[in-house]
mmCIF file of C-alpha atoms in Angstrom:
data_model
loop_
_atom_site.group_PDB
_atom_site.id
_atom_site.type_symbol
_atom_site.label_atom_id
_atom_site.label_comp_id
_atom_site.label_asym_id
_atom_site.label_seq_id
_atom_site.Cartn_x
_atom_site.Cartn_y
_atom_site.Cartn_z
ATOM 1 C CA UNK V 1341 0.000 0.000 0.000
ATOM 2 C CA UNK V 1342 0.661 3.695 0.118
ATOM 3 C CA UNK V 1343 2.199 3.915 -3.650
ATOM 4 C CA UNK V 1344 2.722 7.482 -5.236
ATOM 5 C CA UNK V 1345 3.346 7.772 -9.091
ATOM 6 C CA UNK V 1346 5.362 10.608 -11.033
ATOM 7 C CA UNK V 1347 4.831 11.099 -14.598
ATOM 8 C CA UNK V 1348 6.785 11.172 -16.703
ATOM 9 C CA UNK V 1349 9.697 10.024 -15.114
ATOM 10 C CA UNK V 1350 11.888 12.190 -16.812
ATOM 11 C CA UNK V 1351 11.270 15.010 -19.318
ATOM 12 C CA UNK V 1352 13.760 17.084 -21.913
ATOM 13 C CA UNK V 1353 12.227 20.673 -23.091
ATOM 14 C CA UNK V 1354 13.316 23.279 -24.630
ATOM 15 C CA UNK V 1355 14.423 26.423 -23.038
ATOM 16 C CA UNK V 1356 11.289 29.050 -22.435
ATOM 17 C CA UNK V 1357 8.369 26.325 -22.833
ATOM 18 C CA UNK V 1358 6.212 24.566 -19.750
ATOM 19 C CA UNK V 1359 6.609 21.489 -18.199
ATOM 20 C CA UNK V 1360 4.009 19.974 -15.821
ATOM 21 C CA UNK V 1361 4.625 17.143 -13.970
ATOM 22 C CA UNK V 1362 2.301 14.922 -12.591
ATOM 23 C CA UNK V 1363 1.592 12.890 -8.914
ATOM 24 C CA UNK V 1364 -0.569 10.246 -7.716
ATOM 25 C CA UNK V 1365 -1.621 8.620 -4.887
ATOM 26 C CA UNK V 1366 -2.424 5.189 -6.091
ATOM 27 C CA UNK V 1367 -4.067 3.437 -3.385
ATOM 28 C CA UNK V 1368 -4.774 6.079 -0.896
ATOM 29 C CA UNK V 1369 -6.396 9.363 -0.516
ATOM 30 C CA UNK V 1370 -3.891 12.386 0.074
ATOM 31 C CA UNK V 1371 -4.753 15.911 1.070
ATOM 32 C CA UNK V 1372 -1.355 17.062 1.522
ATOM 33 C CA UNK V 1373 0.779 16.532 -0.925
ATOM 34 C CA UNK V 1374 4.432 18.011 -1.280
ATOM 35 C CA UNK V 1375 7.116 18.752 -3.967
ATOM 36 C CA UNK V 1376 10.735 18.774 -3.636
ATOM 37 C CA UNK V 1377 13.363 19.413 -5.776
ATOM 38 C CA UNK V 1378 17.030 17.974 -5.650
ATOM 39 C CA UNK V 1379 20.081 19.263 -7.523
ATOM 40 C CA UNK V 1380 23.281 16.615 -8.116
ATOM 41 C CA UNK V 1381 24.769 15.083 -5.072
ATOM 42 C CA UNK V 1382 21.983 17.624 -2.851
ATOM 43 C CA UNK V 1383 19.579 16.689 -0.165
ATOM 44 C CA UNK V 1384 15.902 17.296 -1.102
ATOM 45 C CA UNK V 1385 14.918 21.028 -0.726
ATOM 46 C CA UNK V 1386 10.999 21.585 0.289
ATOM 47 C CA UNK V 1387 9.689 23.409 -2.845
ATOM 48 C CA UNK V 1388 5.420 23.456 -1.889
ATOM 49 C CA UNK V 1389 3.148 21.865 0.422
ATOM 50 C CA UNK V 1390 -0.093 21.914 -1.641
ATOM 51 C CA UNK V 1391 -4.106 20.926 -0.080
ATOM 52 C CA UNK V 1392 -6.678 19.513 -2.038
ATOM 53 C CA UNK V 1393 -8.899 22.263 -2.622
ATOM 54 C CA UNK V 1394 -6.771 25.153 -1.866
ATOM 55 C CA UNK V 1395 -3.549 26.824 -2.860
ATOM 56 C CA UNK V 1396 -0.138 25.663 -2.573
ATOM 57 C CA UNK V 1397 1.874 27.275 0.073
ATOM 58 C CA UNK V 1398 5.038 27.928 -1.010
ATOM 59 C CA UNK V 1399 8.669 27.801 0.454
ATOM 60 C CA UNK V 1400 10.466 31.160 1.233
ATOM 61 C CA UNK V 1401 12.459 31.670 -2.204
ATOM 62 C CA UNK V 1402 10.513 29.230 -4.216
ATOM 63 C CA UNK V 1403 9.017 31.330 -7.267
ATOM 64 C CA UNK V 1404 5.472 31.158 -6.695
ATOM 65 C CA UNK V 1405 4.568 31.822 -11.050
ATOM 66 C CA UNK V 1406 7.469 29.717 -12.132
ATOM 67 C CA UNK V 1407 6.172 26.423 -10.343
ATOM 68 C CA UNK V 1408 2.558 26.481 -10.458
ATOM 69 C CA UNK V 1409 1.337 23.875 -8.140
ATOM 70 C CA UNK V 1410 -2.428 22.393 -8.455
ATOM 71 C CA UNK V 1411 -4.058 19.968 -6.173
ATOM 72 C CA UNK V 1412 -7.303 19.504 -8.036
ATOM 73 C CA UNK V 1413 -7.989 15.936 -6.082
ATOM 74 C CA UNK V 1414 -7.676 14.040 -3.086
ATOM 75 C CA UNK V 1415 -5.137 11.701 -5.314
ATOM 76 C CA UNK V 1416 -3.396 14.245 -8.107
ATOM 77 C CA UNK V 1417 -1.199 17.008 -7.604
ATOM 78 C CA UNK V 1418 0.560 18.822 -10.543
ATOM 79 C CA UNK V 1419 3.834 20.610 -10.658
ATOM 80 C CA UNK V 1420 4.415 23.082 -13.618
ATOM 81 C CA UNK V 1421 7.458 24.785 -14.768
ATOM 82 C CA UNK V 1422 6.387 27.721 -16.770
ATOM 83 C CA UNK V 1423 8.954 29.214 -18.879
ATOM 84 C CA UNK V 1424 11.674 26.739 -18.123
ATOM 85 C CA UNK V 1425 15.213 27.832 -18.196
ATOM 86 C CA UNK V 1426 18.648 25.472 -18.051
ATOM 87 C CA UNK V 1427 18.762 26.386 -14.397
ATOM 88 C CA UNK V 1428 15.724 24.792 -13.855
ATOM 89 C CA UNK V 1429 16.850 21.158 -14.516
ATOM 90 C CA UNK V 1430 16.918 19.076 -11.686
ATOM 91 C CA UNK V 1431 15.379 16.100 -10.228
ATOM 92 C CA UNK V 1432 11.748 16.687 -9.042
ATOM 93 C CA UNK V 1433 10.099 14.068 -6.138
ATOM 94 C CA UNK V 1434 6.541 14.578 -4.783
ATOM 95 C CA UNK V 1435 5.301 12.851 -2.086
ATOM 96 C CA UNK V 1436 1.726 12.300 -0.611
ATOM 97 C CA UNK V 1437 0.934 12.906 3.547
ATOM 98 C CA UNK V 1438 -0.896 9.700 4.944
ATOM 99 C CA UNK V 1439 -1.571 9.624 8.360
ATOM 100 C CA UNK V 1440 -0.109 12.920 9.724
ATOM 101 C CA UNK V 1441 2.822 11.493 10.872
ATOM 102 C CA UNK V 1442 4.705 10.006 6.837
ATOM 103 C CA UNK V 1443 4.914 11.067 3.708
ATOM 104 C CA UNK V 1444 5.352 8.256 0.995
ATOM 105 C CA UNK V 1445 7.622 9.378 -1.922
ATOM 106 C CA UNK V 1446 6.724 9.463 -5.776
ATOM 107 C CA UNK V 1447 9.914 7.857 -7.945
ATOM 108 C CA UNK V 1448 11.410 11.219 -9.126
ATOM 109 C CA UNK V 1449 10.990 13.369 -12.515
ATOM 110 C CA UNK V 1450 14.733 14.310 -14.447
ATOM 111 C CA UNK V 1451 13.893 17.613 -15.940
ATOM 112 C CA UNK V 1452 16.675 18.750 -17.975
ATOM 113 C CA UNK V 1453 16.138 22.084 -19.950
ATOM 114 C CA UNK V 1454 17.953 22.770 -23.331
ATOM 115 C CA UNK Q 1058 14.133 26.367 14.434
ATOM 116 C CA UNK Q 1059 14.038 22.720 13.119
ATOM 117 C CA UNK Q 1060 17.160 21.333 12.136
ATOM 118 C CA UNK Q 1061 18.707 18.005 11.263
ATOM 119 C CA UNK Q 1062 21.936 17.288 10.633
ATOM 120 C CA UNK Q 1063 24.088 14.677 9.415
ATOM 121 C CA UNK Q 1064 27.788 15.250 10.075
ATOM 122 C CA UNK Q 1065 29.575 12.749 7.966
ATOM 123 C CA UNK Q 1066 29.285 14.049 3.962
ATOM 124 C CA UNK Q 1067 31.084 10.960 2.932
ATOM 125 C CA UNK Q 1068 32.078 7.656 4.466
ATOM 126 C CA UNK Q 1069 34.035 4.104 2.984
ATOM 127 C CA UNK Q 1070 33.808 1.044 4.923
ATOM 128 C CA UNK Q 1071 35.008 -2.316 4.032
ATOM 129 C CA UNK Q 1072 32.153 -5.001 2.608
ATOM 130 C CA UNK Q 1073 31.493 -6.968 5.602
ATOM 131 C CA UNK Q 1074 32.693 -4.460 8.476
ATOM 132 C CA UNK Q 1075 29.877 -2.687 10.521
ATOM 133 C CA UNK Q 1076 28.677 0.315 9.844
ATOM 134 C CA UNK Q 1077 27.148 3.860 11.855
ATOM 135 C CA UNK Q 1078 25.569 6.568 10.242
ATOM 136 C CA UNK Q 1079 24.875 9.480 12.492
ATOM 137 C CA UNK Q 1080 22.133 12.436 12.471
ATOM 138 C CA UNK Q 1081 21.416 14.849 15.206
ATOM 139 C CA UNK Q 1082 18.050 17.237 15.049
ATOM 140 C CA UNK Q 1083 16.919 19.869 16.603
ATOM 141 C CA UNK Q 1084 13.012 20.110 17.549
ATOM 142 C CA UNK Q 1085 11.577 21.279 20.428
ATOM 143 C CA UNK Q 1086 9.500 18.193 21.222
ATOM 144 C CA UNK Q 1087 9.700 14.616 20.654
ATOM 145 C CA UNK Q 1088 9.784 14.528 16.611
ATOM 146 C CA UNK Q 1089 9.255 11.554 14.047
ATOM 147 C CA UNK Q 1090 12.476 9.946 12.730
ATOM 148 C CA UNK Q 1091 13.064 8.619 9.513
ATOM 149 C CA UNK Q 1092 15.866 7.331 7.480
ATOM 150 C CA UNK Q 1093 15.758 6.736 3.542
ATOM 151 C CA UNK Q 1094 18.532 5.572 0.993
ATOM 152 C CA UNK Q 1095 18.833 6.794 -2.232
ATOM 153 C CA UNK Q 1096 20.532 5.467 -5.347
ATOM 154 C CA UNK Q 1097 22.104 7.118 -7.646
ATOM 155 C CA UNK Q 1098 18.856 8.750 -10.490
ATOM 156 C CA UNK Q 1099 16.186 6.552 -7.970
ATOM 157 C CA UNK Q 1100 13.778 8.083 -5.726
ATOM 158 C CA UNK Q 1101 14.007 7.749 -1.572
ATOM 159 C CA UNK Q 1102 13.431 4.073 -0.241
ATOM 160 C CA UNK Q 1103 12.131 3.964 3.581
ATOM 161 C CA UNK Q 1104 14.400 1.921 5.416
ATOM 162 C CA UNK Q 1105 12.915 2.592 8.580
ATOM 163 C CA UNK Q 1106 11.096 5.202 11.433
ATOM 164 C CA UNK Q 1107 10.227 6.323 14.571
ATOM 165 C CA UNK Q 1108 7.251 7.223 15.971
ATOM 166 C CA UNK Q 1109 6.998 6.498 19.731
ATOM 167 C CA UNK Q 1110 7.919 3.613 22.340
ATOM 168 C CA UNK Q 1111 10.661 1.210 21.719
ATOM 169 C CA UNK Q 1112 14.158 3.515 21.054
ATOM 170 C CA UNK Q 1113 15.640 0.742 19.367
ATOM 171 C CA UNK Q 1114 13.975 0.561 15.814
ATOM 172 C CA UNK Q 1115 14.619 -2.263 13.040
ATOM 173 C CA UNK Q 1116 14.214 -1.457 9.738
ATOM 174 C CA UNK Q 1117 14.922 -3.404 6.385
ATOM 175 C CA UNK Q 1118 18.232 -4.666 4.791
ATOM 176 C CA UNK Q 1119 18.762 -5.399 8.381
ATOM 177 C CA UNK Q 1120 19.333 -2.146 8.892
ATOM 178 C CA UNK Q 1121 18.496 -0.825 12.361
ATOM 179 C CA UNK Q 1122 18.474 2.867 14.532
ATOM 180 C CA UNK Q 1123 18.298 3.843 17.934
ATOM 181 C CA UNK Q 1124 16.372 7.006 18.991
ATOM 182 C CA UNK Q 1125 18.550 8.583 21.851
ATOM 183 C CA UNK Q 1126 16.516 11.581 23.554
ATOM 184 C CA UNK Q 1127 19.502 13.106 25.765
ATOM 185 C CA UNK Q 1128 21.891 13.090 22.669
ATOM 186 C CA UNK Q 1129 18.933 14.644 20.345
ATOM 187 C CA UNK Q 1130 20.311 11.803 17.631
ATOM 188 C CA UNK Q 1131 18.807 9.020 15.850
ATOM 189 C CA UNK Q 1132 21.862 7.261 14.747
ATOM 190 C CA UNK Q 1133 21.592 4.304 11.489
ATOM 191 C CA UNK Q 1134 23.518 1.195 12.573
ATOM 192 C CA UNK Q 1135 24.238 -1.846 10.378
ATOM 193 C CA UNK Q 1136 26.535 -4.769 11.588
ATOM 194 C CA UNK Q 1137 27.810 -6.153 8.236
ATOM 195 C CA UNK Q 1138 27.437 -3.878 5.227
ATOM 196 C CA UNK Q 1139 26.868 -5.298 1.385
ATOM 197 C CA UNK Q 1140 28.481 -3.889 -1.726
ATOM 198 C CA UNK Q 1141 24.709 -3.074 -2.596
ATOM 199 C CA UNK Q 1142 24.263 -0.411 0.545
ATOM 200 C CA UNK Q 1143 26.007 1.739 -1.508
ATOM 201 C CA UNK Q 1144 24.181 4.900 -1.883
ATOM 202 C CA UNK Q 1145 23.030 7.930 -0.044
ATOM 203 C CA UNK Q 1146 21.225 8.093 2.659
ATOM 204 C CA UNK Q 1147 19.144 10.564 4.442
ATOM 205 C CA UNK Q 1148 17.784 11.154 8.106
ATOM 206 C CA UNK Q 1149 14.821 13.173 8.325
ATOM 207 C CA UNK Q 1150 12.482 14.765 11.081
ATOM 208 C CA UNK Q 1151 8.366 14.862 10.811
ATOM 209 C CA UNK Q 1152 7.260 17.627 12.039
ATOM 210 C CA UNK Q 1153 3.876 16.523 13.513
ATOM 211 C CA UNK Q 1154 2.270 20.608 14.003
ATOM 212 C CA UNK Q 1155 2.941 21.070 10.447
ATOM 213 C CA UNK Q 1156 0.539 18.415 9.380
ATOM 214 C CA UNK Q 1157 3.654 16.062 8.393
ATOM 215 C CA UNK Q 1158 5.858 18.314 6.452
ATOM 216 C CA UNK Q 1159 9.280 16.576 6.990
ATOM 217 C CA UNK Q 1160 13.218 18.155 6.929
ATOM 218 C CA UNK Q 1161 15.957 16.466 5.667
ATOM 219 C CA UNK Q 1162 19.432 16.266 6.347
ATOM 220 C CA UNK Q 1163 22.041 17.053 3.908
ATOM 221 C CA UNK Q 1164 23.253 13.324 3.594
ATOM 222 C CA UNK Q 1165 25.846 10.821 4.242
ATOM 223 C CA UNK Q 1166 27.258 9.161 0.934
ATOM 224 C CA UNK Q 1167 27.977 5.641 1.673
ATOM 225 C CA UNK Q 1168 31.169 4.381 -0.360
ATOM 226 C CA UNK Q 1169 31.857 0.339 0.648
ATOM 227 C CA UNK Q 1170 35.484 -0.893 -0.176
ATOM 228 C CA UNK Q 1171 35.781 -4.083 -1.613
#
């Protein structure tokens, strides 16, 4: 139990288009769900924490229009990268809250921008 | 403020010797403890956590850690290492007010000598 999905698992675009990224909570029912990124041989940095239902709320220095977050269900979240630039590659994980207590972590998306 | 830290960046030990991985938070309360491996492109594995009663916690690949309230550190122990537990591995803290939002540590990159 408690499997999250990441689609696609990784993703090449060209500089100044939009990427979205997509999580799921497979077998359970999230309403938190987070989104962290991770740079090369980096711990994972706390990007969003978004609620069904509501908007995301964002870490200090995380560009709210650059990474839109939506949490349109109790088992999808979506990450988009609007207007991607090189230094936006990087290796995207979401995870879904469960209890309270765990998160349970989505595979990764590589998103390398040309 | 929250904090956890892991002060070993990088550490080689021989296949078959025994192996400690430390991590020291700070919370002001008793927090949830978690440690997950990563390999190399792969998303985070739970190897094992702490919520509440026994300190002594066993986890998988016979991997085990020991919540130690005085010390403020949730050390990873494991008494013969495999060429395979190669990879990087993080200690985190829940934060339980913050309806599970979690904080990693920066990492401990596990090298094992043949």
């Amino acid at each position: 139990g408690a499997v999250v999905s990441q689609h696609p698992s990784w993703v090449i675009c060209k500089s100044g288009t939009s990427v979205k990224i997509e999580c799921r909570s497979l077998d359970f029912q999230a309403t938190t769900m987070f989104w962290y990124r991770q740079f090369p041989k980096q711990s994972l940095m706390l990007m969003a924490t978004s609620n069904e239902g509501s908007k995301a709320t964002y870490e200090q220095g995380v560009e709210k229009d650059k990474f839109l977050i939506n949490h349109a269900s109790l088992t999808l979240s979506t990450l988009t990268v609007t207007s991607a630039h090189p230094e936006d590659s990087s290796f995207y994980i979401c995870s879904a809250g469960g209890d309270g207590r765990e998160q349970y972590f989505g595979p990764g998306t590589r998103l390398t921008v040309t | 403020a929250q904090s956890v830290t892991q002060p070993d960046i990088h550490i080689t030990v021989s296949e078959g010797a025994s192996l400690e991985l430390r991590c020291n938070y700070s919370y002001g309360a008793t927090p949830y403890l978690f440690w997950y491996v990563q390999s190399p492109g792969q998303g985070l594995q739970l190897l094992l956590k702490y919520f509440s009663g026994d300190t002594l916690v066993q986890g998988i690949k016979g991997f085990e850690a020991e919540f130690k309230r005085s010390q403020s550190s949730f050390n990873l122990r494991k008494p013969s290492v495999h060429w395979s537990d190669a990879a990087e591995y993080f200690c985190a803290v829940g934060l339980y007010s913050s309806a599970s939002k979690i904080i990693f540590g920066s990492g401990t990159r596990l090298s094992i000598r043949p």
